[in-house]
Amino acid sequence: MSAAAAVQSPAPALPRAFWALWVCQLVNRLGSFVQPFLVLYLTQDRHLSAGTAGAVAAAVGAGSVASQLVGGWLADRVGRRVTMLTCFFGTAAALIMLGSARSMVMIWAAAFVVGLLGDLFRPAVQATVADLLQPGERVRAYGLLFWAINLGFSVSTVSAGVLASIGYGLLFWINAGTSVIAGLVIWAMVPETRPALDEGTARRPLLPVALRDTVFLLMVVLQIGYATIYFQGYSTLPLAMADDGLPSSTYGLVIALNGVVIVVAQPFLGKRLARFDRPKLLAASMLVVGLGFGIGAVVHEWWGYGLSVVVWTIGEIGFAAVIGAVFADLAPVDLRGGYMGLSGMAFGVGAVVGPLAGANSLEYFGPVTTWIGCALLGVLIFAGQYALAPALHARAAANTGTSV
């Protein structure tokens, strides 16, 4: 039965282990206090310069990018459950170390370890969902995880400001505590799901296989293009709004619409998104994100930028719900975690390229050219993703025996 046909019947109940992952994601994000306030902590509490604080934050980012590859490798080699437990319990210890570090050497080391351990769970969680669920159920499941992440983060950004006024040290301890709780949820409720290999079969090395996989490499390039557009919302957008004379508080309200739309709309869209052709839905979502940012070329008021955020957030919902399912269909079963990790690394590359490209384009070419460039890039990656759909269908049929 195809995924499209399967969803015409009532959606099956998701397994207990999936809901444990959902709770884990929610709890972890509810306590994600440290990273958004790290620069303020370092400048105000540790009295470091803004440049040094930014460099320490970049060390967290560097660790996060590396963690995607490491987490994927561990998920395939030692197991999903062990990888997630290492992530949550290790991150708790690293957060305490970062909050208590006094020397710059310790601050740098702890920051990198927080980034490295903090995202180990991502490819492991995505691989676990693919292990637990049939292809037709994965879009709904990944969408629900995306919703949990954004629900938790929306609450944490508000509460973190209140807690920071009491003392930055509290942020580190509560963040560490929620990480421990997330680990205990995994320990108690999530079994190991890594598929067993046939007797006498060795696990293949990841990179030689992935680097020969043309379809996968094209998907990675398209994901970098998408992330390059997406991260304009957190780098170029506030600069463009400031150039239009809008205060930073207005940017805060406008970008908050992203979380509001996700929290409100995603639960209603989740089941409906599962009815669509996955690769083509992914292409359409990329296009909507690009065109949403393109609206910035013709607006100068808060409501226009708000409209832009709402449009590209709708595209983001579609992308986030389906991207994990597409990579799960694409990945060889024995390298599922590694493929998910490389996908996460591609998104991290876009997180670096996007702000650099957007800020420089804004400075040298102006906002109209920058936002039109986002729209054109959206059209380009839409065309590429749409053209790749037949190959993705063929791979999904070969790997899962199911059309998508």
Coordinates of C-alpha atoms in Angstrom, one line a residue:
M1 CA 0.0 0.0 0.0
S2 CA 1.3 3.5 -0.8
A3 CA 1.8 6.1 1.9
A4 CA -0.9 8.2 0.2
A5 CA -3.4 5.4 0.3
A6 CA -2.5 4.4 3.8
V7 CA -3.5 7.8 5.3
Q8 CA -7.0 7.5 3.9
S9 CA -7.8 5.2 6.8
P10 CA -7.7 6.4 10.4
A11 CA -4.2 7.1 11.5
P12 CA -2.8 4.3 13.7
A13 CA -1.8 5.0 17.2
L14 CA 1.9 5.8 17.6
P15 CA 3.9 3.5 19.9
R16 CA 4.7 4.3 23.5
A17 CA 8.4 4.7 22.7
F18 CA 7.6 7.4 20.2
W19 CA 5.7 9.4 22.8
A20 CA 8.6 9.0 25.2
L21 CA 10.8 10.6 22.5
W22 CA 8.2 13.3 22.2
V23 CA 8.2 14.0 25.9
C24 CA 12.0 13.9 25.9
Q25 CA 12.2 16.5 23.1
L26 CA 9.6 18.8 24.9
V27 CA 11.4 18.6 28.3
N28 CA 14.8 19.1 26.7
R29 CA 13.6 22.2 24.9
L30 CA 11.7 23.6 28.0
G31 CA 15.1 23.8 29.7
S32 CA 17.1 25.1 26.8
F33 CA 18.1 28.3 28.6
V34 CA 21.9 28.5 28.3
Q35 CA 22.5 28.8 24.6
P36 CA 20.2 31.8 23.9
F37 CA 21.7 33.7 26.8
L38 CA 25.3 32.5 26.6
V39 CA 26.6 35.8 25.1
L40 CA 24.8 37.9 27.7
Y41 CA 26.1 35.6 30.5
L42 CA 29.7 35.9 29.3
T43 CA 29.7 39.6 28.8
Q44 CA 27.6 40.6 31.9
D45 CA 28.6 38.0 34.4
R46 CA 32.1 37.0 33.2
H47 CA 32.9 40.5 31.8
L48 CA 34.3 39.2 28.6
S49 CA 34.4 41.4 25.5
A50 CA 31.6 41.0 22.9
G51 CA 34.0 39.5 20.4
T52 CA 35.3 36.9 22.8
A53 CA 31.8 36.0 23.9
G54 CA 30.7 35.6 20.3
A55 CA 33.7 33.4 19.6
V56 CA 32.8 31.2 22.6
A57 CA 29.2 30.9 21.2
A58 CA 30.8 29.9 17.9
A59 CA 32.6 27.1 19.6
V60 CA 29.3 25.8 20.7
G61 CA 28.1 25.9 17.1
A62 CA 31.3 24.2 15.9
G63 CA 30.7 21.4 18.4
S64 CA 27.1 21.1 17.3
V65 CA 28.1 20.7 13.6
A66 CA 30.6 18.0 14.5
S67 CA 28.0 16.3 16.8
Q68 CA 25.7 15.5 13.8
L69 CA 28.3 13.3 12.2
V70 CA 29.5 11.8 15.5
G71 CA 25.9 11.2 16.7
G72 CA 25.0 9.5 13.5
W73 CA 28.0 7.2 13.6
L74 CA 27.4 6.3 17.2
A75 CA 23.7 5.6 16.5
D76 CA 24.7 3.0 13.9
R77 CA 27.7 1.6 15.7
V78 CA 26.8 1.4 19.4
G79 CA 23.1 2.0 19.2
R80 CA 20.4 4.7 19.3
R81 CA 19.7 4.4 23.0
V82 CA 23.3 4.6 24.2
T83 CA 23.9 7.6 22.0
M84 CA 20.8 9.5 23.4
L85 CA 21.8 8.6 27.0
T86 CA 25.3 9.8 26.4
C87 CA 23.9 13.0 24.9
F88 CA 21.6 13.9 27.8
F89 CA 23.7 12.9 30.8
G90 CA 26.9 14.2 29.2
T91 CA 25.3 17.5 28.3
A92 CA 24.2 18.0 31.9
A93 CA 27.7 17.5 33.1
A94 CA 29.1 19.8 30.4
L95 CA 26.6 22.6 31.2
I96 CA 27.7 22.5 34.9
M97 CA 31.3 22.6 33.8
L98 CA 30.6 25.6 31.6
G99 CA 28.7 27.5 34.3
S100 CA 31.5 27.0 36.8
A101 CA 34.5 27.5 34.5
R102 CA 36.7 30.5 35.3
S103 CA 39.7 30.2 33.0
M104 CA 39.3 30.9 29.2
V105 CA 40.8 27.5 28.4
M106 CA 38.0 25.8 30.5
I107 CA 35.3 28.1 29.0
W108 CA 36.4 27.3 25.5
A109 CA 36.6 23.5 26.2
A110 CA 33.3 23.4 28.0
A111 CA 31.5 25.4 25.3
F112 CA 32.7 23.0 22.6
V113 CA 31.7 20.0 24.6
V114 CA 28.3 21.4 25.2
G115 CA 27.8 21.8 21.5
L116 CA 29.3 18.4 20.7
L117 CA 27.3 16.4 23.2
G118 CA 24.1 18.6 23.1
D119 CA 23.2 17.5 19.5
L120 CA 24.3 13.9 19.6
F121 CA 20.7 12.9 20.1
R122 CA 19.3 14.4 16.9
P123 CA 20.3 11.7 14.3
A124 CA 19.7 9.0 16.9
V125 CA 16.1 10.3 17.5
Q126 CA 15.4 10.6 13.8
A127 CA 16.8 7.1 13.2
T128 CA 14.7 5.7 16.1
V129 CA 11.5 7.1 14.6
A130 CA 12.4 5.5 11.3
D131 CA 13.1 2.2 13.1
L132 CA 9.8 2.3 15.0
L133 CA 7.4 3.4 12.4
Q134 CA 6.3 2.4 8.9
P135 CA 7.0 4.9 6.1
G136 CA 3.4 6.1 5.9
E137 CA 3.5 7.1 9.6
R138 CA 6.8 9.0 9.6
V139 CA 5.6 12.4 8.3
R140 CA 3.1 12.7 11.2
A141 CA 5.7 11.6 13.7
Y142 CA 8.4 13.9 12.6
G143 CA 5.9 16.8 12.5
L144 CA 4.9 16.1 16.1
L145 CA 8.5 16.1 17.2
F146 CA 9.0 19.4 15.4
W147 CA 6.0 20.8 17.3
A148 CA 7.3 19.6 20.7
I149 CA 10.6 21.3 20.0
N150 CA 9.0 24.6 19.2
L151 CA 6.5 24.4 22.0
G152 CA 9.2 23.9 24.5
F153 CA 11.5 26.5 23.0
S154 CA 8.7 29.1 23.0
V155 CA 8.2 28.6 26.7
S156 CA 11.9 28.5 27.5
T157 CA 12.7 31.8 25.8
V158 CA 10.1 33.6 27.9
S159 CA 11.0 31.9 31.2
A160 CA 14.7 32.2 30.7
G161 CA 14.6 36.0 30.7
V162 CA 12.9 35.9 34.2
L163 CA 15.4 33.3 35.5
A164 CA 18.3 35.3 34.2
S165 CA 17.2 38.3 36.2
I166 CA 17.6 36.1 39.4
G167 CA 21.0 34.8 38.4
Y168 CA 22.7 33.3 35.3
G169 CA 23.9 30.3 37.4
L170 CA 20.3 29.2 37.7
L171 CA 20.0 28.8 34.0
F172 CA 22.9 26.3 33.9
W173 CA 21.5 24.2 36.7
I174 CA 17.9 24.0 35.4
N175 CA 19.1 23.4 31.9
A176 CA 21.3 20.5 33.2
G177 CA 18.4 19.2 35.3
T178 CA 16.0 19.0 32.3
S179 CA 18.7 17.3 30.3
V180 CA 18.9 14.6 33.1
I181 CA 15.1 14.3 33.1
A182 CA 15.2 13.7 29.3
G183 CA 17.9 11.1 29.8
L184 CA 15.8 9.3 32.4
V185 CA 12.8 9.2 30.1
I186 CA 15.0 7.5 27.5
W187 CA 16.4 5.1 30.1
A188 CA 12.9 4.1 31.3
M189 CA 10.8 4.1 28.2
V190 CA 12.9 3.8 24.9
P191 CA 14.3 0.4 23.9
E192 CA 17.2 -0.1 21.5
T193 CA 15.8 -0.1 18.0
R194 CA 18.9 -0.4 15.8
P195 CA 18.1 -3.0 13.2
A196 CA 20.2 -6.2 13.5
L197 CA 22.3 -7.2 10.6
D198 CA 22.3 -10.7 9.1
E199 CA 24.8 -13.0 10.8
G200 CA 28.3 -12.6 9.4
T201 CA 27.5 -9.2 7.9
A202 CA 29.7 -6.3 8.9
R203 CA 28.4 -2.7 9.1
R204 CA 29.7 -0.7 6.2
P205 CA 31.7 2.5 6.8
L206 CA 29.5 5.6 6.3
L207 CA 31.5 8.0 4.2
P208 CA 32.5 5.7 1.3
V209 CA 28.9 4.7 0.8
A210 CA 27.5 8.3 1.2
L211 CA 30.1 9.8 -1.1
R212 CA 29.1 7.4 -3.9
D213 CA 25.4 8.1 -3.4
T214 CA 24.6 10.8 -6.0
V215 CA 20.9 11.2 -5.0
F216 CA 21.9 11.6 -1.3
L217 CA 24.6 14.2 -2.2
L218 CA 22.2 16.2 -4.3
M219 CA 19.8 16.2 -1.3
V220 CA 22.5 17.5 0.9
V221 CA 23.2 20.4 -1.5
L222 CA 19.5 21.2 -1.7
Q223 CA 19.3 21.2 2.1
I224 CA 22.3 23.6 2.4
G225 CA 20.4 25.9 0.0
Y226 CA 17.3 25.7 2.0
A227 CA 19.1 26.4 5.3
T228 CA 20.9 29.3 3.7
I229 CA 17.6 30.9 3.0
Y230 CA 16.0 29.9 6.4
F231 CA 18.7 31.5 8.6
Q232 CA 18.1 34.9 7.0
G233 CA 15.3 35.1 9.6
Y234 CA 17.8 35.2 12.4
S235 CA 20.6 37.3 10.8
T236 CA 19.6 39.5 7.9
L237 CA 16.0 40.1 8.9
P238 CA 16.8 42.1 12.1
L239 CA 19.4 44.1 10.2
A240 CA 16.9 44.9 7.4
M241 CA 14.2 45.9 9.9
A242 CA 16.7 48.2 11.7
D243 CA 17.6 49.8 8.4
D244 CA 13.8 50.6 8.0
G245 CA 13.9 52.3 11.4
L246 CA 12.1 49.6 13.3
P247 CA 13.3 48.9 16.9
S248 CA 14.8 45.6 18.0
S249 CA 11.7 45.0 20.1
T250 CA 9.6 45.0 17.0
Y251 CA 11.9 42.4 15.5
G252 CA 11.3 40.3 18.6
L253 CA 7.6 40.5 18.2
V254 CA 7.7 39.7 14.5
I255 CA 10.0 36.7 14.8
A256 CA 7.9 35.4 17.7
L257 CA 5.2 34.9 15.1
N258 CA 7.3 32.0 13.8
G259 CA 6.8 30.1 17.1
V260 CA 3.2 31.1 17.4
V261 CA 2.3 29.8 13.9
I262 CA 4.1 26.6 14.4
V263 CA 2.5 25.9 17.8
V264 CA -1.0 26.7 16.6
A265 CA -0.9 25.4 13.0
Q266 CA 1.3 22.3 13.0
P267 CA -1.1 20.0 15.0
F268 CA -3.8 20.7 12.4
L269 CA -1.5 20.3 9.4
G270 CA 0.4 17.2 10.5
K271 CA -2.1 14.5 9.4
R272 CA -2.9 16.4 6.2
L273 CA 0.7 16.7 5.2
A274 CA 1.1 12.9 5.3
R275 CA -1.3 12.7 2.3
F276 CA 1.0 14.4 -0.1
D277 CA 3.8 13.1 -2.2
R278 CA 6.8 13.6 0.1
P279 CA 9.6 14.8 -2.4
K280 CA 7.1 17.1 -4.1
L281 CA 5.8 18.5 -0.8
L282 CA 9.4 19.1 0.2
A283 CA 10.0 21.0 -3.0
A284 CA 6.9 23.1 -2.5
S285 CA 7.9 23.8 1.1
M286 CA 11.3 25.1 0.0
L287 CA 9.6 27.3 -2.6
V288 CA 7.2 28.8 0.0
V289 CA 10.1 29.6 2.3
G290 CA 12.1 31.3 -0.5
L291 CA 9.0 33.3 -1.6
G292 CA 8.2 34.2 2.0
F293 CA 11.5 35.8 2.4
G294 CA 11.1 37.4 -1.0
I295 CA 8.2 39.4 0.4
G296 CA 10.9 41.5 2.2
A297 CA 11.8 43.2 -1.1
V298 CA 8.5 45.1 -1.1
V299 CA 7.7 45.8 2.6
H300 CA 9.0 48.3 5.1
E301 CA 6.5 48.2 7.9
W302 CA 6.2 45.7 10.8
W303 CA 3.1 44.1 9.4
G304 CA 4.8 43.4 6.1
Y305 CA 7.7 41.7 7.8
G306 CA 5.2 39.8 9.9
L307 CA 3.4 38.6 6.8
S308 CA 6.8 37.4 5.5
V309 CA 7.4 35.5 8.7
V310 CA 4.0 33.8 8.6
V311 CA 4.5 32.7 4.9
W312 CA 7.9 31.2 5.4
T313 CA 6.9 29.6 8.6
I314 CA 4.2 27.7 6.8
G315 CA 6.9 26.5 4.4
E316 CA 9.1 25.6 7.4
I317 CA 6.3 23.4 8.9
G318 CA 6.1 21.4 5.7
F319 CA 9.8 21.1 5.4
A320 CA 10.4 20.0 9.0
A321 CA 7.6 17.4 8.8
V322 CA 8.8 15.7 5.6
I323 CA 12.6 16.1 5.5
G324 CA 13.3 13.4 8.1
A325 CA 10.9 11.0 6.3
V326 CA 12.6 11.6 3.0
F327 CA 16.1 10.9 4.3
A328 CA 14.7 7.9 6.2
D329 CA 13.4 6.5 2.9
L330 CA 16.7 7.3 1.2
A331 CA 19.1 5.9 3.8
P332 CA 20.3 2.3 3.8
V333 CA 19.0 0.6 6.9
D334 CA 22.4 -0.2 8.3
L335 CA 23.5 3.5 7.8
R336 CA 20.3 5.2 8.8
G337 CA 21.8 7.1 11.7
G338 CA 24.8 8.3 9.7
Y339 CA 22.7 9.5 6.9
M340 CA 20.6 11.5 9.4
G341 CA 23.8 12.9 10.9
L342 CA 25.1 14.1 7.5
S343 CA 21.7 15.7 6.8
G344 CA 22.0 17.6 10.1
M345 CA 25.6 18.6 9.2
A346 CA 24.2 20.0 5.9
F347 CA 21.8 22.2 7.8
G348 CA 24.6 23.3 10.0
V349 CA 26.6 24.4 7.0
G350 CA 23.7 26.5 5.8
A351 CA 23.6 28.0 9.3
V352 CA 27.1 29.3 8.7
V353 CA 26.7 30.2 5.0
G354 CA 23.3 31.9 5.4
P355 CA 24.2 34.7 7.8
L356 CA 27.5 35.4 6.0
A357 CA 25.9 35.6 2.6
G358 CA 22.8 37.6 3.8
A359 CA 24.7 40.2 5.8
N360 CA 27.2 40.9 3.1
S361 CA 24.5 41.0 0.4
L362 CA 22.5 43.5 2.5
E363 CA 25.6 45.7 3.0
Y364 CA 26.8 45.7 -0.6
F365 CA 23.7 45.2 -2.7
G366 CA 20.8 46.4 -0.4
P367 CA 17.7 44.7 0.9
V368 CA 15.7 44.5 -2.4
T369 CA 18.5 42.4 -4.1
T370 CA 19.0 40.3 -1.0
W371 CA 15.3 39.3 -0.6
I372 CA 14.9 38.8 -4.3
G373 CA 18.0 36.6 -4.2
C374 CA 16.3 34.5 -1.5
A375 CA 13.2 34.1 -3.7
L376 CA 15.3 33.1 -6.7
L377 CA 17.3 30.6 -4.6
G378 CA 13.9 29.2 -3.4
V379 CA 12.8 28.7 -7.0
L380 CA 16.1 27.1 -7.9
I381 CA 16.0 24.5 -5.0
F382 CA 12.3 23.9 -5.8
A383 CA 13.2 23.0 -9.3
G384 CA 16.1 20.8 -8.2
Q385 CA 14.0 19.0 -5.5
Y386 CA 11.1 18.5 -7.9
A387 CA 13.4 17.0 -10.6
L388 CA 14.9 14.7 -7.9
A389 CA 11.5 13.3 -7.0
P390 CA 11.5 10.2 -9.4
A391 CA 14.9 9.1 -8.1
L392 CA 13.7 9.5 -4.5
H393 CA 10.6 7.4 -5.2
A394 CA 12.8 4.7 -6.8
R395 CA 15.1 4.6 -3.7
A396 CA 12.2 4.5 -1.3
A397 CA 10.6 1.6 -3.2
A398 CA 14.0 -0.2 -3.2
N399 CA 14.7 0.4 0.5
T400 CA 11.2 0.1 2.0
G401 CA 9.0 -1.5 -0.7
T402 CA 6.7 1.6 -0.4
S403 CA 6.0 4.4 -2.7
V404 CA 6.1 7.9 -1.3

